[in-house]
Short mmCIF file of C-alpha atoms in Angstrom, two decimals:
data_model
loop_
_atom_site.label_atom_id
_atom_site.label_comp_id
_atom_site.label_asym_id
_atom_site.label_seq_id
_atom_site.Cartn_x
_atom_site.Cartn_y
_atom_site.Cartn_z
CA GLU A 1 8.97 -1.09 8.13
CA TYR A 2 10.93 2.51 9.05
CA ALA A 3 10.09 2.19 12.41
CA LEU A 4 11.81 -1.27 11.87
CA ALA A 5 14.25 0.20 9.77
CA SER A 6 15.17 2.90 12.74
CA ALA A 7 14.61 -0.42 15.48
CA LEU A 8 17.76 -1.96 14.04
CA ALA A 9 19.99 0.90 13.08
CA GLU A 10 19.51 1.75 16.60
CA ARG A 11 20.56 -1.98 17.31
CA LEU A 12 23.86 -1.70 14.81
CA ASP A 13 24.30 1.48 16.45
CA VAL A 14 24.42 2.96 12.65
CA GLU A 15 23.29 6.05 11.14
CA LEU A 16 19.52 5.08 8.53
CA GLU A 17 20.07 5.94 5.63
CA LEU A 18 17.12 5.60 3.13
CA LEU A 19 17.04 4.83 -0.74
CA VAL A 20 13.75 4.85 -2.40
CA ALA A 21 12.96 3.35 -5.42
CA TYR A 22 9.89 2.79 -7.54
CA SER A 23 9.70 -0.10 -8.71
CA GLU A 24 9.83 -3.77 -7.71
CA ALA A 25 12.53 -4.16 -9.76
CA GLY A 26 14.32 -0.99 -8.66
CA VAL A 27 14.66 -2.35 -5.23
CA TYR A 28 15.79 -5.24 -6.19
CA HIS A 29 18.41 -3.41 -8.48
CA ALA A 30 19.81 -1.12 -5.46
CA LEU A 31 20.65 -4.33 -3.34
CA ARG A 32 22.71 -5.95 -6.99
CA THR A 33 24.56 -2.75 -6.86
CA GLY A 34 25.19 -2.07 -3.49
CA ALA A 35 23.34 0.96 -3.40
CA ALA A 36 21.14 -0.59 -0.36
CA ASP A 37 22.00 -3.78 2.42
CA ILE A 38 18.69 -4.54 2.74
CA ALA A 39 15.19 -3.35 0.84
CA ALA A 40 12.12 -3.13 3.09
CA ALA A 41 9.82 -2.06 1.05
CA GLY A 42 6.57 -4.91 1.33
CA LEU A 43 8.42 -7.56 -0.52
CA ASP A 44 6.61 -11.74 -0.65
CA VAL A 45 9.40 -13.54 1.31
CA GLY A 46 10.55 -16.75 -1.03
CA ARG A 47 10.23 -15.16 -4.31
CA SER A 48 11.59 -18.15 -6.89
CA GLY A 49 14.08 -17.76 -9.14
CA LEU A 50 16.03 -15.04 -7.51
CA ASP A 51 18.86 -17.35 -6.10
CA ASP A 52 21.31 -14.69 -5.37
CA ILE A 53 18.37 -13.15 -2.62
CA VAL A 54 17.69 -14.15 0.62
CA TYR A 55 14.60 -12.73 2.92
CA THR A 56 13.87 -12.70 6.56
CA ALA A 57 10.91 -14.97 8.29
CA PRO A 58 7.60 -13.03 7.02
CA PHE A 59 6.78 -10.67 9.23
CA LEU A 60 3.15 -9.58 7.95
CA GLU A 61 0.75 -11.46 6.00
CA VAL A 62 -1.95 -8.98 4.20
CA GLU A 63 -5.02 -10.51 2.16
CA GLN A 64 -5.18 -9.77 -1.28
CA HIS A 65 -8.48 -8.53 -3.01
CA LEU A 66 -10.07 -7.57 -5.95
CA VAL A 67 -11.39 -4.30 -5.62
CA GLY A 68 -14.09 -2.14 -7.56
CA ARG A 69 -16.48 0.42 -6.98
CA GLN A 70 -20.21 0.36 -5.36
CA GLY A 71 -22.81 -0.93 -8.24
CA GLY A 72 -19.80 -2.40 -10.35
CA PRO A 73 -20.43 -5.87 -12.12
CA ASP A 74 -19.40 -8.39 -10.60
CA PRO A 75 -15.93 -10.29 -11.36
CA THR A 76 -17.58 -13.86 -10.95
CA ASP A 77 -20.55 -13.89 -12.76
CA PRO A 78 -18.70 -14.15 -17.22
CA GLU A 79 -22.05 -13.07 -18.24
CA ASP A 80 -21.90 -10.15 -16.23
CA SER A 81 -18.45 -8.93 -16.61
CA ALA A 82 -17.13 -10.42 -19.99
CA ASP A 83 -14.09 -9.09 -21.26
CA ARG A 84 -14.12 -6.22 -18.25
CA SER A 85 -10.41 -5.05 -17.24
CA VAL A 86 -8.43 -6.18 -14.07
CA HIS A 87 -5.47 -3.75 -13.73
CA VAL A 88 -3.04 -5.32 -11.36
CA ILE A 89 0.68 -4.18 -10.47
CA ASP A 90 3.74 -5.87 -11.82
CA SER A 91 5.30 -7.28 -8.71
CA HIS A 92 5.84 -10.52 -8.20
CA GLY A 93 3.20 -11.05 -5.36
CA PHE A 94 0.72 -10.11 -7.87
CA ARG A 95 1.60 -11.53 -10.61
CA GLN A 96 1.78 -15.06 -8.15
CA GLN A 97 -2.31 -13.88 -7.83
CA VAL A 98 -2.72 -13.36 -11.37
CA GLU A 99 -1.82 -16.85 -12.73
CA ARG A 100 -3.45 -18.10 -9.77
CA ALA A 101 -6.84 -16.32 -9.98
CA SER A 102 -6.75 -16.41 -13.63
CA GLU A 103 -7.81 -19.89 -13.57
CA SER A 104 -11.14 -19.54 -12.06
CA LEU A 105 -11.67 -15.52 -13.69
CA GLY A 106 -10.56 -16.35 -17.10
CA HIS A 107 -13.17 -14.26 -18.42
CA LEU A 108 -11.45 -10.97 -17.34
CA GLN A 109 -8.57 -8.98 -19.20
CA TRP A 110 -5.93 -8.86 -17.04
CA THR A 111 -3.56 -6.21 -17.61
CA MET A 112 0.14 -5.80 -15.38
CA VAL A 113 0.71 -2.22 -15.18
CA ASP A 114 4.01 -0.44 -14.46
CA ASP A 115 3.72 3.09 -14.32
CA VAL A 116 0.87 4.29 -11.53
CA ALA A 117 1.25 3.46 -7.77
CA LEU A 118 -1.47 0.97 -6.75
CA GLU A 119 -3.03 4.36 -4.86
CA GLY A 120 -3.31 5.76 -8.18
CA LEU A 121 -4.54 2.46 -9.56
CA LEU A 122 -7.31 2.44 -6.79
CA GLN A 123 -7.67 6.14 -7.95
CA GLN A 124 -8.74 5.12 -11.53
CA VAL A 125 -11.23 2.22 -9.99
CA TRP A 126 -13.00 4.53 -7.76
CA MET A 127 -13.43 7.14 -11.05
CA LYS A 128 -14.36 4.18 -13.30
CA GLU A 129 -11.34 4.14 -15.64
CA VAL A 130 -10.87 0.63 -14.25
CA ASP A 131 -13.66 -1.67 -13.61
CA TRP A 132 -11.33 -3.44 -10.95
CA ALA A 133 -7.49 -3.27 -9.21
CA VAL A 134 -5.78 -6.48 -7.04
CA ALA A 135 -4.59 -4.97 -3.77
CA ASP A 136 -4.07 -5.25 -0.65
CA ASP A 137 -5.93 -4.72 2.36
CA LEU A 138 -3.90 -2.53 3.81
CA ASN A 139 -3.82 -0.18 0.90
CA PHE A 140 -7.99 -0.92 0.53
CA ARG A 141 -8.48 0.43 4.34
CA ALA A 142 -6.36 3.57 3.89
CA MET A 143 -7.62 4.79 0.53
CA ARG A 144 -11.21 4.14 1.15
CA HIS A 145 -11.36 7.11 3.32
CA ALA A 146 -10.33 8.98 0.21
CA TYR A 147 -12.64 6.84 -2.47
CA PRO A 148 -15.47 5.71 0.33
CA GLU A 149 -17.14 4.12 -3.26
CA LEU A 150 -14.17 1.04 -3.38
CA GLU A 151 -15.81 -1.96 -2.00
CA VAL A 152 -13.91 -5.82 -1.48
CA ALA A 153 -15.53 -7.15 -5.15
CA MET A 154 -13.44 -10.78 -3.68
CA THR A 155 -10.65 -11.91 -1.50
CA PHE A 156 -7.79 -13.69 -3.36
CA ASP A 157 -7.14 -17.21 -1.18
CA GLU A 158 -3.84 -17.38 -0.77
CA PRO A 159 -1.94 -13.71 1.27
CA ARG A 160 0.78 -11.99 0.92
CA ARG A 161 3.74 -12.56 3.09
CA LEU A 162 5.69 -9.72 3.56
CA GLY A 163 9.21 -9.08 4.62
CA TRP A 164 12.76 -7.94 3.68
CA ALA A 165 15.17 -8.84 1.55
CA MET A 166 18.93 -8.91 1.16
CA VAL A 167 22.03 -9.97 -1.17
CA GLY A 168 22.84 -13.65 0.13
CA GLY A 169 26.39 -15.29 -0.35
CA GLY A 170 29.57 -14.21 1.81
CA ASP A 171 28.65 -12.57 5.17
CA SER A 172 25.73 -13.84 7.02
CA SER A 173 25.81 -10.93 10.24
CA LEU A 174 23.21 -8.68 8.90
CA ILE A 175 20.66 -11.57 7.90
CA THR A 176 21.38 -12.16 11.46
CA GLU A 177 20.84 -9.42 13.35
CA VAL A 178 17.94 -8.50 11.34
CA GLU A 179 16.85 -11.90 12.18
CA ALA A 180 17.36 -11.57 16.07
CA LEU A 181 15.54 -8.16 15.76
CA LEU A 182 12.14 -9.27 14.26
CA ALA A 183 12.49 -12.21 16.77
CA SER A 184 13.02 -9.74 19.82
CA LEU A 185 10.08 -7.85 18.56
CA ALA A 186 7.50 -10.02 18.35
CA ALA A 187 8.70 -11.83 21.29
CA ASP A 188 7.86 -8.91 23.46
CA GLY A 189 4.92 -7.45 22.07
CA SER A 190 6.72 -4.53 20.16
CA LEU A 191 6.10 -5.97 16.52
CA ALA A 192 2.26 -6.11 17.30
CA ALA A 193 2.19 -3.00 18.91
CA LEU A 194 3.57 -1.18 16.03
CA GLN A 195 0.86 -3.05 13.33
CA GLU A 196 -1.39 -1.72 16.23
CA GLN A 197 -0.35 2.05 16.13
CA HIS A 198 0.35 2.13 12.24
CA PHE A 199 -2.71 -0.17 10.51
CA GLY A 200 -5.61 0.23 13.78
CA HIS A 201 -6.75 2.72 12.67
CA LEU A 202 -8.16 2.04 9.42
CA ASP A 203 -10.60 -0.20 10.78
CA ARG A 204 -12.63 2.88 11.48
CA PHE A 205 -14.28 3.80 8.72
CA ASP A 206 -17.66 5.36 8.29
CA TYR A 207 -18.64 5.96 4.87
CA VAL A 208 -21.22 8.84 5.73
CA ASP A 209 -18.03 10.59 7.83
CA ALA A 210 -15.53 10.02 4.47
CA ARG A 211 -18.66 12.01 2.41
CA VAL A 212 -18.96 15.01 4.50
CA PHE A 213 -15.15 14.96 4.82
CA LEU A 214 -14.58 15.37 0.92
CA ARG A 215 -17.21 17.47 0.28
CA ARG A 216 -15.39 19.95 2.99
CA VAL A 217 -12.23 19.45 1.28
CA ASP A 218 -14.61 20.86 -1.83
CA GLU A 219 -16.21 23.24 -0.02
CA ARG A 220 -13.74 24.82 1.85
CA LEU A 221 -10.93 24.04 1.35
CA PRO A 222 -9.81 26.23 -2.14
CA ARG A 223 -11.34 29.44 0.36
CA PHE A 224 -7.71 28.53 2.47
CA LEU A 225 -5.69 26.91 -0.05
CA ARG A 226 -4.15 30.22 -0.88
CA ASP A 227 -3.24 31.30 2.75
CA PHE A 228 -2.14 26.99 3.61
CA ARG A 229 0.67 26.60 0.75
CA ARG A 230 2.10 30.07 1.76
CA ALA A 231 2.66 29.58 5.44
CA GLY A 232 3.96 26.19 4.72
CA SER A 233 6.04 27.68 2.18
CA ARG A 234 7.28 30.53 4.99
CA HIS A 235 8.02 28.00 7.51
CA GLY A 236 8.85 24.83 5.90
CA VAL A 237 6.02 22.20 6.54
CA ASP A 238 3.88 20.74 4.34
CA TRP A 239 0.46 22.60 3.84
CA THR A 240 -1.17 19.47 3.82
CA LEU A 241 -0.19 18.85 7.45
CA LEU A 242 -1.67 22.46 8.21
CA ALA A 243 -4.56 21.81 6.70
CA ALA A 244 -5.63 18.96 8.08
CA MET A 245 -4.38 20.64 11.50
CA GLY A 246 -7.05 23.38 10.96
CA TYR A 247 -9.40 21.17 10.05
CA GLN A 248 -9.23 19.35 13.04
CA GLU A 249 -8.95 22.73 15.52
CA SER A 250 -11.64 25.11 13.86
#
């Protein structure tokens, strides 16, 4: 979405300014108060009940999973998973999924949370602090490299359809420009190329390689951590980037 926003800024010949919001509610608040003109935050398009908000056509569909840890109970078996907990990020798309899933998985305890990011929630699953979490496919595939024992317990029927949001009413020139950009990028293959660039590598997962890397992080990184931090501070570079480069080049 940063790449798409940069392309839009170039198209409009304006400087791109980014505002970080830490919740879905914060995203819509920024739009309504005029702090932001566009919300590019993985939002579910066509959300009902928001008459003042307009959405672009969806440019990405993402499956949603119930993610657990290997060897855990079967969420579809009431006897195996009765009173087990599912934690869900408090956002519209995930809430909709809970409403649909609770009909067939009513034996599970569904808890909405707003004090942790999805990445942190998946870490809690891996650490066995939470039985399952609802996560989209992209986040699951990215996080299993760090937490290789995560697995998909089940996949929900309805994918998330993601797009951008803006305040509606009045001048529609901005939404027109955004839609024109997205249509152009889809038509010439640029949108597909962006998705492959950012998400294509997520399919390359090897459990043994992931475990080897994590073991090396535990065993090797502590010896050089102080030096990486010091060099990063001295040169204004994130020390984790230096550590990654050192690991690849050594």
